[in-house]
Amino acid sequence: MFSWYPSVMMSDITDKLSGRFCLFSFFFLPSQKLGSHKTMTKERIESELSWEVKANRREYHEQQQKKSFLCFQRGHQRDNVVRSYKYSPLTFLPLTLFEQFQRMANIYYLLMVVLQCIPMISTIPWYIAMIPLLSVLLVRGVKDLANDMARRRSDAEINSRPCDILISQSLTTAQWKDLCVGDILRIHKDQVLPADLLLLCSSEPHSLCYVETADIDGETNLKYRQALSVTHTELTSNPTEETLAAFDGIVLCEEPNNRLYTFRGELQWRGETYLLDNSHILLRGTVLRNTKFAYGVAIYAGSDTKILRNCGKLAVKRTQTEKVFNRVVIGIILSVLMIAVLLGIGSCVFSVQLLTQTEDLSDLVVSDNPVYTGFIAIWSYILLLSPAMPVALYISFDMVHTVHSLFIDWDLEMYSQETGKQGQARNTSLNEELGQVGYLLSDKTGTLTQNRLLLRQCCIAGDIYGDASKRVEDMEPMDLSWNPFSCGSLPMAAPGLMQKLRGQKCLVSRQFFTALSLCHTVMAEWKEEKPVYQAASPDEGALVGAARELGWVFLSRTRDSVVISELGVTRQYQLLAVLEFTSKRRRMSVLVREPEGGLKLYCKGADMVILERLQKDSAFQERTENALEMFSQSCLRTLCIAVRTVAEALWEQWRKTLVRSAAMTTCEGEALLEKLYDQMETELQLLGVTAIEDRLQEGVPETIALLQQAGIKVWVLTGDKKETAVNIGYSCKLLDADTRLLEWQELRQIFQTPDPRVSFFKARRMELWAVDKEMAAPKTAVVLTGPELIELDQRPEWGATFMSLAEHCTSVLCCRVTPGQKANIVTLVKKHMSCVIMAIGDGANDVNMIKTAHVGVGLAGVEGGQAVQNADYALPQFRFLQRLLLVHGRWSYRRISTFLSYFLFKTCSFALAHIWFGLFNGFSAQRMYETWFISSYIAVYTAFPVLCTAFFEQDVSAENSLKWPELYKTGQKQELSNPLRLSLSLLYALYASFMLFFIPLGVFHNTTFDYQTMAVTVSMAAVFTASIEIILVTRYWTKFNIAALCTCVLLYFIFTRIAHSMRLFQLSPTDFSFIGVSEKAFIDPVVWLTALLTSWTAVLPSMTAHALNVILTVNNTHKVHSLNNQPMELKQKFSRAAS
Amino acid sequence: MVKEEQETANRPDNTAFTQQRLPAWQPMLSAGIVIPGFVLIGLAFIGIGVALFVTTRSIQVLELDYSGVEQSSPCFKCSDTSTKNCVCNMNFNLDKLFEGPVFFYYGLSNYFQNFRRYGVSKDLDQLSGNLDNFENPTDDCVPFQYDANKKPIVPCGAVANSIFNDTFKLYQIIGGTKKPVPLDGKGIAWWTDYNIKNRNPSVTPLKNAFNGTVQPSNWPKPAYELDPTDPANNGFINQDFLVWMRRAALPNFRKLYRRIAEEDYAQGLPAGNYSLEIAYNYPVLSFDGRKKVVLSNVSWMGGKNEFLGIAYLVIGSLCVVMSVVMLIVYAKFKFPDEE
C-alpha cells in the first residue's frame, strides 16, 4: 500500500510543477524514495558546506566575530544588527567631503577658487568666489546627513523589534539586534521572523508550519515548511525549553547567498547527519501564520540573511539628461582650457614683440620672460572664461529639481482620498527622467491587481447568474441572513439562483456547489464559530468562499475525508484521491465516496481542457460555451466544473495501476501517473462555469493603454504563476485575443536559427491564437518564467537578440521570477536599450528591481513600506502613473531641457566675449566687465526669469498632455536634450559672444570712449541679450515670470548705479573704481543704441528660428491647441482569453 | 473623526500655485504676427540707421597724422628718438567754415592702453590724495613703484609714467602772419574724475606733499608743476593727466586735448590756412604706432560714428529681407503647388 504523504512543494525555481490552485499539494511519495535521494547527493554537497553554525553556542560565535573584526576584514556577521547608515560623528566631515569631491564639477570649482586667491590672475575677490562652492557643499552635506539620520532611525526601529530567544534554558524577550547565530528562538503566530532559521519543531502535527512570504516574493498565499522528522520527534516529545537548550546540533551549510528558493546543508546531531533543504528553512521577513509557535535555530543573521542579500546595493542614480549634460560640461571645460592655452600662446608672442620695443609696456610684460607671461595668461584666461560653467548652474539645477518634486508632492490629482496618501518624490533629482521613460517594468500582485478575487458570475446548466457589468460597490447585497456560516455578502446578485438552490429542484446546481466545496486544497480554520479559509491560491479561496455564502459550507478536512454542510445538512465525503493541478494539466480533480456510497469525480479546470473531456452530446454545452465567451469578454477568469460518476469496478482497477506506478522510478512514474489521471478524467458531465474577477487596481487598463499610446513598453514581472500572469495580461489590456504568445521553447528555436530576426517575424505570423486574420501587424508578446530566464542569463549572446526581438513585441511577461531576477531583467534591458527604464512595485520583493531601474516607483499599498522606502517616487495608486509620467514627467523634461540650454547660452555668451577682447588687448586677460558685474550677472541679473520658466513652463496643459499621449514621445527620443541640441545652443552662444564684443568694437573703435564705458555697454548688451532670449524661450507667462524679468533688468540698473556711486568709491577706491561711469553711460544715446543693436543682433538667429518654427511647423503642440477636444478612441476587441 | 482630520492634514493644498494652474498668458504666435513684426522692427532699425547716418554725415572731421613715417612729412625729422625738444609744423587748409564748437583730439593707434597689467599699474588710493600711499605705493605699480634709490614714485605706475607729452599750438595764417587760435583746456576731463576720483592731498603748498618722493622717470617735471600757467590745474587733478589716466577701450583711440570755442573762433574755424605747431616728444614708431591730431565738431550723438548708422541700416534691412523670405516660405507651405 502506498501512504498519503503530505509533502511540501516549494516554489523552488527548478520545480515546474508548481500548482495553479495551490502550491501545497498532496501527492504520492513513498518514503524510501526520499532516503535514496539522500545518499545519492550527500557526497557532492559536503564539499561546499563551509558555513558552520553550532546551536546554543553563543560564546563560540561571538569569538568568531571578534576575530574577524580584529583582522580588519569584514567577517561574516554573527549578530543580527542591520547597519545601513554611513556616517558617524567623526567620519561625517571627511566622508561627505570625500564623496562630494568625487564629483568632477566640485573639484573644478575648488580649483577655480584656489586660482582666484592668486592676486596676479584673480578676476573677482576670492571671498566672493568661494560663496557658491561653499553653499553647494553645505546644502549637499546637510541633505546627506538628514538622509543618514533617517536611515539610523529606521535601523534602530528594526533592530529593536522584540523576539524570544532561548538563553540558558529559559525564553527571554530580547530585541532583534541581540540575536546571535546559533540561538534558538521561539516564533509566535503572526510574528515576523528576525533571521533565517532552521525549523526545529512547531506546535502543529508533523512540525509543519505555515509562512506568508508576501514580503519576499509578493505571493499572499501560505507556504508550508516542515521540520526534520528527527528534530520533530526528539524535541516535541518533551517540548520544554530544557530539551531545546540541550540541543547541540551543528548545521553545516552554504555561505550566505541571495538564492531565496534554494538551500543546501546538513544537520549533524548525535552522530547522525541529516540533509537539509529549503523546506526546512524559515526566512527573515516572512510571517508565521496558522501556527501557534515554532522553534528554530538562527543560521544566517543580519546582513547575511537571504532577503537582505537580495536587496542590492544602493547606487546613486544619474539622469540621462544629466549624463549628456555632463559630457557637454566636460566639453566646455576642455575647450575653455584649449582656448586659454591658445590665448596664452598669443600672450607669449605678443610679449616677444614688445621685448623688441622700448616702451613702458615692455617693462610691464617682460618682467621675466615671455614664456612665463604666457603661462600666467593661461591661468588668467581659465579664470576669466570659467563663468561659462558656473557653480550657480548646479545650484539652480538642484533648485529646479526640488521645486518639480514639490509639485509632485502637492498634486491633488495624485492624492488618494481613501488612503490619505499623496504622490511623493523621494528622490528629487530624477524628475526629467520621468519624461523619457521607454520601458515600464511592473510588478503584478498589489501593483496591477488588488489581489482580491471575487466570484462575479456563474453559469450553471446553461443559465447565467450574476451581472459583471455592475460595480461591486453599486450592488445590492443579497439576503444571506438565513445562512449561519455567512461571513458577509457575495459580490454576485443572483436571487434566482438562491431560490433554485433552496427549492431543491435543480440537481445540477446542487452538484455544482458540491463540486466547489469539495474540489480544492483549502484548509479551514475556525474563528468565532465561522470557518476562515486558508487558500494557497486566491482563486480557490474565492470559490470555496462563494460556495459557503450560498450554503455549501466546507467545514474541515482530514487526510482522507472532507466534511461539508449542504444547506445545513452536514455530510462527510471520503476522499479517495486528489488528482492535483499542474500547469501542464491545467485542471484538478477529487475522487470522493459520497455518504450514500456512490463514487464521484469532481473536476475543475481551464475551459479548453474540460470541454474536450466531456461526454458526447453533453447537455447545454453550446449555451455554456456562449457563456464562456461572454465571461472572458468581460475579462473574468473562467473555470469549468464537471462531474463524473465512477463505477466501483473502474475505481478498483484504476487504484491498482496507481499503486504500481507509485513504486516506479520518478520519471516513468510521472508519465504513467499522467496517463492514469487522463483515464479517470474523461466522460465528464458539464455542470457549469465559474467566472472570477481578479480585481485590478482602479484605472489600470486605462493607464496601460495610455502609456502604450505614449510609446512606453509595459512589461510585467511577477513571482506568480504563468497562468495568473497571462490572465492579468488579458484583463489589463496588455494582451488581447490577437496577441500571439511566444514562449520559451519557440523563442529558443528562434535564437538558434542563424538569423533570429527573420525567424521571429515568420513565427509571429503563424496564427495560432488569433481569431482575427486580417490584422495587418501581428501583435506578439513573450512569456518567460524564472528558470528560462536563468538559461537566458547563461547565454549572454542571446541577451541582445532577445532585446532586439522584444522591441517588436507589445509586451513581455516574466513569471515565477525572484527579486534578484527582476533586477537582472532590468539590467538586461538597461544594457541593450538606451532609453529610460522605470520599475514599479509595492512589495519587498520589488526592492531590488526598483533600485536597479533608472527610476523606481513604489506603490504605497497594503504590503509593507519597503518598496516605498527604496523607491524614487511613491504613489498611492497605479493609475497616478499616467499623471506622473505624462504630465509631471513631460513638463519636467521640457523645463529642464529648456533650462539647461538657456543657461549654457547665457553663461557662455557672456564669458566667451573675453576671447574676442583678448585679440584686442594683447592677450593680457583684461576683463571685459566690471568685477561686480561678473559676480552678479549669473547670480542676480539673469537668475530669476530662467528659474521661473523652469518652474512654471507649460507648453500644453495637463489635460491635453493626457489627451495626447503621443506628445510624450519627444522625451523618449531625447529630442530636446541630445548632445546635438546642446552643442547648437553652445554654437549660438559663441555667435552671441562674438556679437557682444564686435559690435561695440565697431562703434568704439577710434573714438574717445574709454574702457570703463565700453565695459558698461557690453554688460548692458549682455543683460539685454539674456533677457530677450528668455522672453523668446518662455511660452507660459505667469505673473511671477513677468515680475522676475522686470526685477532682474531693474536690478541691473540699480545695482550698477550703486556700485558706481561716490560713497562706495570712498569706502574702497580699488574695489569700486568704476565711479561715475554708469552715471554718464546710462544717459549716453550711443551707449544705448549700441547695447540695443548688439543684443538684437545677438538674438537674431534664435528669433529667426522661433519665427520659422511658428510659420513652418504645425507641430504636435499646435495641433493640440488648435484642434477641438475629440473623444479618445479606444479600440478594444475582446475575445475569449484562452489560458 | 480623528482619521478624517489626519486625512485633511495630509491633503495637499488646493491652490493655483501648488496645482500648477497659475493664470498665465500664453502668446499664440502665428505667421500673421511674426512676419509683420519682423518688418516693423526692420523698418524701425532702418529709421534709426538713417537718422544716425544723416547726423554723422553732418559732422566735420579733420585728421592730421604727424607720426612722421614718410620722409615727406614735416615731422619726419622728429621721428628719430634721439632728437630732443623737436618741434614740427603741419599746415592745412580749410575750404569752408569748420563749425564750432570744435574739439581738438589727439589720437594714438596700436597703443594697448587696455593691456591688463598696464591698466592695474596705478594706485587709486594715492591718486585720491591718501598720503600713506605717497610713501608706500601699492604693489600694483611695480616696476614703477620706487626708483633706483628706493624713493617712492608719485604718481606711481605705468599709466602715469607713460603720459602723453606732445603739446600743440594752432595758428591761423592770415596774410602770412600767424594768429594763435586759443585752445581751452578747462573741463575736458570727467566731472567725477576731477571732483571725486582724483584728489590732491590737502597740503599747502602742494609741493610739500611731494616731499620725499620722486616724479615718474618719463616726466620732465613733477606732478605739482604740470601746468605753470594755472596753479589750480596741478597735481592729480591736472586735466591732461586726468584724460590720460582714463584708459582707452581699444588699441586705436582718441583723447580730448582742447576745445576751440573762444574769441573769434566761437562760431568755429573760418576757412583759411592754418598751421599746427607740434612739440614732438612722444615716441610711437618703436611699437609701430601712429599719432594723429583730430579736429571735429559734435552732434547729439557725440563725435562722428559711421559704423553705428551703417550697422543699424544693415541689420534693419536684414530683418526686412528675412521677413520677405519668411513670407515666401509661408506661402509655399500654406499653399503648396498643385504638382
Coordinates of C-alpha atoms in Angstrom, one line a residue, chain A residues 33-415:
Chain A
K33 CA 12.4 7.4 -2.2
L34 CA 13.4 10.3 0.0
G35 CA 16.1 8.1 1.6
S36 CA 17.7 7.1 -1.7
H37 CA 17.8 10.7 -2.8
K38 CA 19.6 11.5 0.5
T39 CA 22.5 9.1 0.0
M40 CA 22.9 9.9 -3.7
T41 CA 23.6 13.5 -3.3
K42 CA 25.3 13.6 0.1
E43 CA 28.9 13.5 -1.0
R44 CA 28.6 16.2 -3.6
I45 CA 27.0 18.5 -1.1
E46 CA 29.5 18.1 1.7
S47 CA 32.4 19.6 -0.1
E48 CA 30.8 23.0 -0.4
L49 CA 29.3 23.4 3.0
S50 CA 31.7 25.8 4.8
W51 CA 29.3 27.8 6.9
E52 CA 29.1 26.3 10.4
V53 CA 26.5 27.1 13.0
K54 CA 26.6 25.5 16.4
A55 CA 23.3 25.6 18.2
N56 CA 23.3 27.1 21.6
R57 CA 27.0 28.1 21.4
R58 CA 26.8 31.8 21.7
E59 CA 30.3 32.3 23.1
Y60 CA 31.7 30.4 20.2
H61 CA 30.1 32.6 17.6
E62 CA 30.9 35.8 19.4
Q63 CA 34.5 34.8 19.5
Q64 CA 34.4 34.2 15.7
Q65 CA 33.1 37.6 15.0
K66 CA 35.7 39.3 17.2
K67 CA 38.4 37.5 15.4
S68 CA 37.4 38.7 12.0
F69 CA 36.9 42.2 13.3
L70 CA 40.4 42.4 14.6
C71 CA 41.8 41.2 11.3
F72 CA 40.2 44.3 9.8
Q73 CA 38.3 42.1 7.4
R74 CA 34.6 42.4 7.3
G75 CA 33.9 38.9 8.6
H76 CA 30.6 37.3 8.4
Q77 CA 28.1 38.7 10.7
R78 CA 27.1 36.7 13.6
D79 CA 24.8 39.2 15.3
N80 CA 21.5 40.4 13.9
V81 CA 22.1 44.2 13.7
V82 CA 21.2 45.9 10.5
R83 CA 23.5 48.8 9.8
S84 CA 22.5 50.8 6.7
Y85 CA 23.9 54.1 7.9
K86 CA 27.1 55.5 6.5
Y87 CA 28.4 58.2 8.9
S88 CA 29.4 58.5 12.4
P89 CA 30.0 62.0 14.1
L90 CA 33.8 61.6 13.5
T91 CA 33.7 60.3 10.0
F92 CA 30.9 62.6 8.7
L93 CA 33.0 65.5 7.6
P94 CA 35.8 63.7 5.9
L95 CA 33.5 61.2 4.3
T96 CA 31.0 63.7 3.0
L97 CA 33.8 65.9 1.6
F98 CA 35.4 62.9 0.0
E99 CA 32.0 61.9 -1.6
Q100 CA 31.3 65.4 -2.8
F101 CA 34.7 65.9 -4.3
Q102 CA 34.3 62.7 -6.3
R103 CA 32.1 64.9 -8.5
M104 CA 34.4 66.3 -11.1
A105 CA 32.5 69.6 -11.1
N106 CA 33.2 70.3 -7.4
I107 CA 37.0 69.7 -7.9
Y108 CA 36.9 72.0 -10.8
Y109 CA 35.2 74.7 -8.8
L110 CA 37.6 74.2 -5.9
L111 CA 40.5 74.7 -8.4
M112 CA 38.9 77.9 -9.6
V113 CA 38.6 79.3 -6.0
V114 CA 42.2 78.4 -5.3
L115 CA 43.2 80.2 -8.5
Q116 CA 41.2 83.3 -7.5
C117 CA 43.3 83.5 -4.4
I118 CA 46.3 84.5 -6.5
P119 CA 46.1 88.2 -6.9
M120 CA 48.1 88.3 -10.1
I121 CA 45.4 86.5 -12.1
S122 CA 42.3 86.8 -10.0
T123 CA 39.2 88.3 -11.6
I124 CA 36.9 88.5 -8.6
P125 CA 37.9 88.6 -4.9
W126 CA 38.4 85.0 -3.5
Y127 CA 35.9 85.5 -0.7
I128 CA 33.2 86.2 -3.3
A129 CA 34.3 83.3 -5.5
M130 CA 34.0 80.9 -2.5
I131 CA 30.4 81.6 -1.6
P132 CA 28.8 79.5 -4.3
L133 CA 31.0 76.5 -3.8
L134 CA 30.6 76.6 0.0
S135 CA 26.9 76.8 -0.3
V136 CA 26.8 73.8 -2.6
L137 CA 28.9 71.7 -0.2
L138 CA 26.9 72.8 2.7
V139 CA 23.5 72.0 1.2
R140 CA 24.6 68.6 -0.1
G141 CA 26.2 67.8 3.3
V142 CA 23.1 68.7 5.2
K143 CA 21.0 66.7 2.9
D144 CA 23.2 63.6 3.2
L145 CA 23.2 64.0 7.0
A146 CA 19.5 64.2 7.1
N147 CA 19.2 61.0 5.0
D148 CA 21.6 59.2 7.1
M149 CA 19.8 60.2 10.3
A150 CA 16.6 58.8 8.8
R151 CA 18.4 55.6 8.0
R152 CA 19.7 55.4 11.5
R153 CA 16.2 55.8 12.9
S154 CA 14.8 53.1 10.7
D155 CA 17.6 50.8 11.5
A156 CA 17.1 51.4 15.2
E157 CA 13.4 50.7 14.8
I158 CA 14.0 47.4 13.1
N159 CA 16.8 46.4 15.4
S160 CA 14.7 46.9 18.5
R161 CA 11.8 44.7 17.5
P162 CA 11.1 42.1 20.1
C163 CA 11.8 38.4 19.8
D164 CA 12.0 35.4 22.1
I165 CA 15.4 33.9 22.5
L166 CA 16.3 30.8 24.4
I167 CA 19.1 31.8 26.8
S168 CA 20.2 29.5 29.5
Q169 CA 17.2 27.2 29.5
S170 CA 14.6 29.9 29.6
L171 CA 12.9 32.1 27.0
T172 CA 13.8 35.8 27.2
T173 CA 12.2 38.6 25.3
A174 CA 15.1 40.4 23.7
Q175 CA 15.5 42.7 20.7
W176 CA 16.3 41.6 17.2
K177 CA 19.8 43.0 17.5
D178 CA 20.6 40.8 20.5
L179 CA 20.1 37.7 18.4
C180 CA 23.2 35.7 17.5
V181 CA 23.8 33.0 15.0
G182 CA 23.2 29.6 16.7
D183 CA 20.5 31.0 19.1
I184 CA 17.3 29.1 19.4
L185 CA 14.2 31.2 19.0
R186 CA 10.5 30.9 19.6
I187 CA 8.3 32.5 17.0
H188 CA 4.7 33.2 17.7
K189 CA 1.8 33.3 15.4
D190 CA 1.8 36.4 13.1
Q191 CA 5.3 37.3 14.1
V192 CA 7.8 38.5 11.6
L193 CA 10.9 36.3 11.5
P194 CA 14.0 38.1 12.6
A195 CA 16.6 35.9 10.9
D196 CA 16.9 32.9 8.7
L197 CA 16.1 29.9 10.8
L198 CA 16.3 26.2 10.6
L199 CA 12.9 24.9 11.7
L200 CA 13.3 22.5 14.6
C201 CA 9.8 21.9 15.7
S202 CA 6.4 23.6 15.8
S203 CA 3.1 23.3 17.6
E204 CA 1.4 21.7 14.6
P205 CA 1.4 18.0 13.7
H206 CA 4.5 16.7 12.0
S207 CA 6.1 20.0 13.0
L208 CA 4.5 21.7 9.9
C209 CA 4.3 25.4 10.0
Y210 CA 2.9 28.0 7.6
V211 CA 4.6 31.1 6.5
E212 CA 3.5 34.1 4.5
T213 CA 6.1 35.2 2.0
A214 CA 4.4 38.4 0.7
D215 CA 7.4 40.5 1.6
I216 CA 9.7 38.2 -0.2
D217 CA 8.0 37.1 -3.4
G218 CA 4.8 39.1 -3.3
E219 CA 2.6 36.0 -3.1
T220 CA 0.0 36.3 -0.4
N221 CA -0.8 32.6 -0.1
L222 CA 0.6 30.5 2.6
K223 CA 3.7 28.3 2.2
Y224 CA 4.4 25.2 4.2
R225 CA 7.6 24.4 6.0
Q226 CA 8.3 21.2 7.9
A227 CA 10.9 20.3 10.4
L228 CA 13.1 17.2 10.1
S229 CA 11.4 14.2 11.4
V230 CA 14.2 13.6 13.9
T231 CA 14.0 17.0 15.4
H232 CA 10.3 16.8 15.4
T233 CA 10.2 13.6 17.3
E234 CA 13.0 14.2 19.7
L235 CA 12.2 17.8 20.5
T236 CA 8.4 17.8 20.6
S237 CA 8.1 14.6 22.6
N238 CA 9.3 16.6 25.5
P239 CA 8.5 20.1 24.4
T240 CA 10.1 22.0 27.2
E241 CA 12.8 24.6 27.0
E242 CA 15.3 22.2 28.6
T243 CA 15.3 19.9 25.7
L244 CA 15.8 22.7 23.3
A245 CA 18.5 24.3 25.5
A246 CA 20.3 20.9 25.4
F247 CA 20.1 20.7 21.6
D248 CA 23.7 20.7 20.4
G249 CA 23.3 20.1 16.7
I250 CA 25.8 21.6 14.2
V251 CA 24.5 23.0 11.0
L252 CA 26.8 22.9 8.0
C253 CA 25.6 24.9 5.1
E254 CA 26.4 27.1 2.1
E255 CA 28.0 30.5 2.7
P256 CA 25.3 33.3 2.9
N257 CA 23.9 33.9 -0.6
N258 CA 20.9 35.6 -2.2
R259 CA 19.2 32.5 -3.6
L260 CA 15.8 32.6 -2.0
Y261 CA 14.4 29.3 -3.2
T262 CA 17.3 27.0 -2.6
F263 CA 19.2 26.0 0.5
R264 CA 21.7 23.2 0.9
G265 CA 23.1 22.0 4.2
E266 CA 23.1 19.3 6.7
L267 CA 22.5 18.9 10.4
Q268 CA 24.9 16.9 12.5
W269 CA 23.4 15.7 15.6
R270 CA 24.0 12.8 17.9
G271 CA 26.5 11.4 15.5
E272 CA 24.0 11.3 12.6
T273 CA 23.9 13.5 9.6
Y274 CA 20.6 14.8 8.1
L275 CA 20.2 16.6 4.8
L276 CA 18.6 19.9 4.9
D277 CA 16.9 21.8 2.1
N278 CA 14.8 24.8 1.5
S279 CA 11.7 23.2 3.1
H280 CA 13.4 23.3 6.5
I281 CA 14.2 26.9 6.4
L282 CA 12.2 29.9 7.6
L283 CA 13.4 33.2 6.0
R284 CA 13.8 36.5 7.6
G285 CA 11.0 38.8 6.6
T286 CA 8.3 36.1 6.3
V287 CA 5.5 35.9 8.7
L288 CA 4.4 32.9 10.7
R289 CA 0.8 32.1 10.1
N290 CA -1.7 29.5 11.3
T291 CA 0.9 28.0 13.6
K292 CA 0.8 28.7 17.3
F293 CA 4.5 28.7 17.7
A294 CA 7.6 27.3 16.1
Y295 CA 11.2 26.8 17.3
G296 CA 14.2 27.4 15.1
V297 CA 17.9 27.9 15.3
A298 CA 19.3 31.0 13.6
I299 CA 21.6 30.2 10.7
Y300 CA 22.1 33.5 9.0
A301 CA 21.6 36.8 10.8
G302 CA 21.7 40.5 9.9
S303 CA 23.1 41.3 6.5
D304 CA 23.8 37.6 5.8
T305 CA 20.1 36.8 5.6
K306 CA 18.8 35.9 2.2
I307 CA 16.3 38.8 2.0
L308 CA 19.0 41.4 2.8
R309 CA 21.4 39.7 0.4
N310 CA 18.7 40.2 -2.2
C311 CA 18.4 43.9 -1.6
G312 CA 21.1 45.1 -3.9
K313 CA 23.4 48.0 -3.5
L314 CA 22.0 51.5 -3.3
A315 CA 23.6 53.2 -6.3
V316 CA 23.4 56.9 -6.9
K317 CA 21.1 57.5 -9.8
R318 CA 22.0 59.9 -12.6
T319 CA 19.6 61.0 -15.2
Q320 CA 20.2 60.6 -18.9
T321 CA 19.9 64.4 -19.3
E322 CA 22.5 64.9 -16.6
K323 CA 24.8 62.4 -18.3
V324 CA 24.5 64.2 -21.7
F325 CA 24.9 67.5 -19.9
N326 CA 27.9 66.3 -18.0
R327 CA 29.5 65.4 -21.3
V328 CA 28.8 68.8 -22.6
V329 CA 30.2 70.4 -19.5
I330 CA 33.4 68.4 -19.9
G331 CA 33.5 69.5 -23.5
I332 CA 33.1 73.1 -22.4
I333 CA 35.8 72.9 -19.8
L334 CA 38.2 71.2 -22.2
S335 CA 37.6 73.8 -24.9
V336 CA 37.9 76.6 -22.3
L337 CA 41.3 75.1 -21.4
M338 CA 42.3 74.9 -25.0
I339 CA 41.2 78.4 -25.7
A340 CA 43.1 79.6 -22.6
V341 CA 46.2 77.8 -23.9
L342 CA 45.9 79.4 -27.3
L343 CA 45.4 82.8 -25.8
G344 CA 48.4 82.1 -23.5
I345 CA 50.5 81.4 -26.6
G346 CA 49.1 84.6 -28.1
S347 CA 50.2 86.5 -25.0
C348 CA 53.6 84.9 -25.2
V349 CA 54.0 86.0 -28.9
F350 CA 52.8 89.5 -28.0
S351 CA 55.3 89.9 -25.3
V352 CA 58.1 88.7 -27.6
Q353 CA 57.1 91.6 -29.9
L354 CA 57.1 94.0 -27.1
L355 CA 60.5 92.9 -26.0
T356 CA 62.0 94.4 -29.1
Q357 CA 60.4 97.7 -28.2
T358 CA 61.4 100.3 -25.7
E359 CA 58.2 101.3 -24.2
D360 CA 56.5 101.3 -20.8
L361 CA 54.5 98.2 -21.7
S362 CA 57.6 96.2 -22.3
D363 CA 58.8 96.9 -18.8
L364 CA 55.5 95.5 -17.5
V365 CA 55.2 92.5 -19.7
V366 CA 58.7 91.3 -19.7
S367 CA 59.2 91.1 -16.0
D368 CA 60.9 87.8 -16.6
N369 CA 60.4 86.2 -19.9
P370 CA 57.6 85.8 -22.4
V371 CA 57.0 82.2 -21.7
Y372 CA 56.3 83.0 -18.1
T373 CA 53.9 85.8 -19.1
G374 CA 52.1 83.3 -21.4
F375 CA 51.9 80.8 -18.6
I376 CA 50.3 83.4 -16.3
A377 CA 47.9 84.4 -19.1
I378 CA 46.7 80.8 -19.5
W379 CA 45.6 80.7 -15.8
S380 CA 44.2 84.2 -16.0
Y381 CA 42.1 83.2 -19.0
I382 CA 40.9 80.0 -17.4
L383 CA 39.6 82.1 -14.6
L384 CA 38.1 84.7 -17.0
L385 CA 36.3 82.0 -19.0
S386 CA 35.3 79.9 -16.0
P387 CA 31.9 81.7 -15.6
A388 CA 30.9 79.8 -18.8
M389 CA 30.4 76.9 -16.4
P390 CA 29.4 78.5 -13.1
V391 CA 28.6 76.7 -9.9
A392 CA 25.3 78.6 -9.9
L393 CA 24.2 76.2 -12.7
Y394 CA 24.4 73.2 -10.3
I395 CA 22.7 75.2 -7.6
S396 CA 19.9 76.3 -9.9
F397 CA 19.6 72.8 -11.3
D398 CA 19.1 71.4 -7.8
M399 CA 16.5 74.1 -7.1
V400 CA 14.6 73.3 -10.2
H401 CA 14.6 69.6 -9.4
T402 CA 13.4 70.3 -5.8
V403 CA 10.5 72.5 -7.0
H404 CA 9.4 70.0 -9.6
S405 CA 9.4 67.4 -6.8
L406 CA 7.3 69.6 -4.6
F407 CA 4.8 70.0 -7.4
I408 CA 4.6 66.2 -7.5
D409 CA 4.1 66.1 -3.7
W410 CA 1.4 68.8 -4.0
D411 CA -0.6 67.4 -6.8
L412 CA -4.2 66.8 -5.7
E413 CA -4.8 64.6 -8.7
M414 CA -2.3 62.2 -7.3
Y415 CA -3.9 62.3 -3.9

